[in-house]
Amino acid sequence: MTASVVADSGTSWPRTLGRVLLGSFMVFAGVGHLTFLRRDFQAQVPTWLPLDKDFVVLASGVVEVGFGAALLALPRHRRTVGWVLAAFFLAIFPGNVSQYLTQQSAFGLDTDQKRLTRLFFQPVLIALALWSTGAWPRERARR
């Protein structure tokens, strides 16, 4: 861990751990968008979106790497990053819904039940982004 990750005064160690894990996950997912998971992520791009699927996957991969890096390296800005990341998770949710409705198989989600179950994880990611960064509920000031 870098000094900036560890030097996260003003938040509890469980939140810091959650933020570091989420940041690491975001970097991994972003790299996956750009490389070995590219086709799987294309299955989540809604057919009604008037953009090239590969462009959407590559652009979102770059954004995800950026979010991960910000979570890991900018602890002083963690609350802002948490709110923006939560909004990002909300913005990409239609892709998960589209994958379910169009019955696209990707990431081992090859049944309607698995794709439906996946939909319930997006609110968990949103909550984790807000909680782990201290964006919401906001931690009380330490005395």
XYZ file of C-alpha atoms in Angstrom:
143
model
C 0.000 0.000 0.000
C 1.144 3.495 -0.683
C 1.536 6.097 1.982
C -1.530 7.949 0.685
C -3.712 4.877 1.138
C -2.497 4.286 4.668
C -2.502 7.970 5.654
C -6.269 8.166 5.757
C -6.987 9.956 8.984
C -10.594 10.839 9.582
C -12.093 7.465 8.756
C -12.307 4.088 10.450
C -10.150 1.156 9.427
C -13.153 -0.903 8.176
C -14.130 1.956 5.850
C -10.535 2.381 4.732
C -10.295 -1.350 4.038
C -13.580 -1.234 2.110
C -12.348 1.736 0.082
C -9.025 0.032 -0.711
C -10.795 -3.188 -1.737
C -13.303 -1.278 -3.877
C -10.489 0.750 -5.445
C -8.561 -2.422 -6.247
C -11.701 -4.009 -7.695
C -12.288 -0.941 -9.871
C -8.741 -1.026 -11.255
C -9.088 -4.761 -11.957
C -12.487 -4.302 -13.647
C -11.176 -1.369 -15.684
C -8.184 -3.350 -16.887
C -10.605 -6.182 -17.711
C -12.636 -3.769 -19.858
C -9.498 -2.911 -21.776
C -8.176 -6.452 -22.172
C -9.369 -9.949 -21.294
C -13.028 -9.197 -20.365
C -13.763 -6.900 -23.291
C -16.261 -9.213 -25.025
C -18.091 -9.972 -21.793
C -18.521 -6.277 -21.039
C -19.812 -5.688 -24.576
C -22.730 -7.992 -23.724
C -23.826 -5.461 -21.114
C -23.952 -2.482 -23.472
C -27.655 -1.857 -24.176
C -28.670 -2.306 -27.806
C -30.550 1.005 -27.702
C -27.396 2.969 -26.871
C -26.387 4.755 -30.119
C -22.650 4.230 -29.595
C -20.206 1.576 -30.714
C -20.144 -1.182 -28.068
C -16.375 -1.455 -28.124
C -16.016 2.305 -27.621
C -18.370 2.195 -24.619
C -16.454 -0.696 -23.065
C -13.054 0.927 -23.613
C -14.207 4.331 -22.337
C -15.850 2.855 -19.252
C -12.686 0.836 -18.616
C -10.588 3.983 -18.568
C -13.127 5.622 -16.242
C -13.088 2.622 -13.905
C -9.288 2.585 -13.704
C -9.489 6.292 -12.879
C -12.030 5.681 -10.122
C -9.905 2.900 -8.677
C -6.792 5.060 -8.722
C -8.687 7.941 -7.089
C -10.018 5.675 -4.337
C -6.513 4.411 -3.624
C -4.438 7.556 -4.053
C -6.703 10.468 -3.093
C -8.039 9.760 0.400
C -8.599 13.465 1.076
C -11.117 13.511 -1.772
C -12.739 10.202 -0.866
C -16.210 11.623 -0.167
C -16.413 13.351 -3.546
C -15.086 10.246 -5.288
C -17.647 8.154 -3.393
C -20.578 10.268 -4.586
C -19.370 10.316 -8.191
C -18.659 6.576 -8.159
C -22.126 5.871 -6.758
C -23.592 7.962 -9.601
C -21.470 5.988 -12.084
C -22.763 2.689 -10.690
C -26.295 4.029 -11.066
C -25.595 5.191 -14.634
C -24.332 1.793 -15.766
C -27.197 -0.129 -14.158
C -29.263 -0.056 -17.396
C -26.527 -2.209 -18.941
C -27.157 -4.894 -16.325
C -30.905 -4.634 -16.895
C -30.342 -4.864 -20.647
C -28.229 -7.993 -20.200
C -31.102 -9.569 -18.273
C -33.852 -8.479 -20.691
C -31.949 -9.475 -23.832
C -30.696 -12.706 -22.232
C -27.065 -12.002 -23.089
C -24.642 -14.476 -21.540
C -21.420 -13.055 -20.123
C -19.351 -13.469 -16.963
C -20.917 -16.890 -16.422
C -24.369 -15.291 -16.230
C -25.930 -17.794 -18.601
C -29.409 -18.170 -17.100
C -32.182 -15.699 -16.382
C -31.895 -16.501 -12.667
C -28.185 -15.652 -12.589
C -28.707 -12.450 -14.579
C -31.580 -11.437 -12.283
C -29.510 -12.139 -9.173
C -26.739 -9.914 -10.596
C -29.149 -6.964 -10.633
C -29.314 -7.012 -6.841
C -25.571 -6.456 -6.524
C -25.638 -2.977 -8.072
C -27.299 -1.391 -5.011
C -24.641 -3.122 -2.892
C -21.893 -1.488 -4.977
C -23.590 1.893 -4.645
C -23.859 1.483 -0.876
C -20.231 0.330 -0.641
C -19.037 3.357 -2.629
C -20.907 5.705 -0.298
C -20.106 3.912 2.964
C -16.426 3.119 2.354
C -15.637 6.691 1.406
C -17.571 8.191 4.295
C -19.801 10.014 1.812
C -22.936 8.594 3.405
C -23.774 8.220 6.124
C -21.197 10.798 6.975
C -18.977 9.848 9.881
C -19.259 11.983 12.980
C -16.293 14.164 13.723
C -13.916 12.625 16.207
C -13.456 14.513 19.471
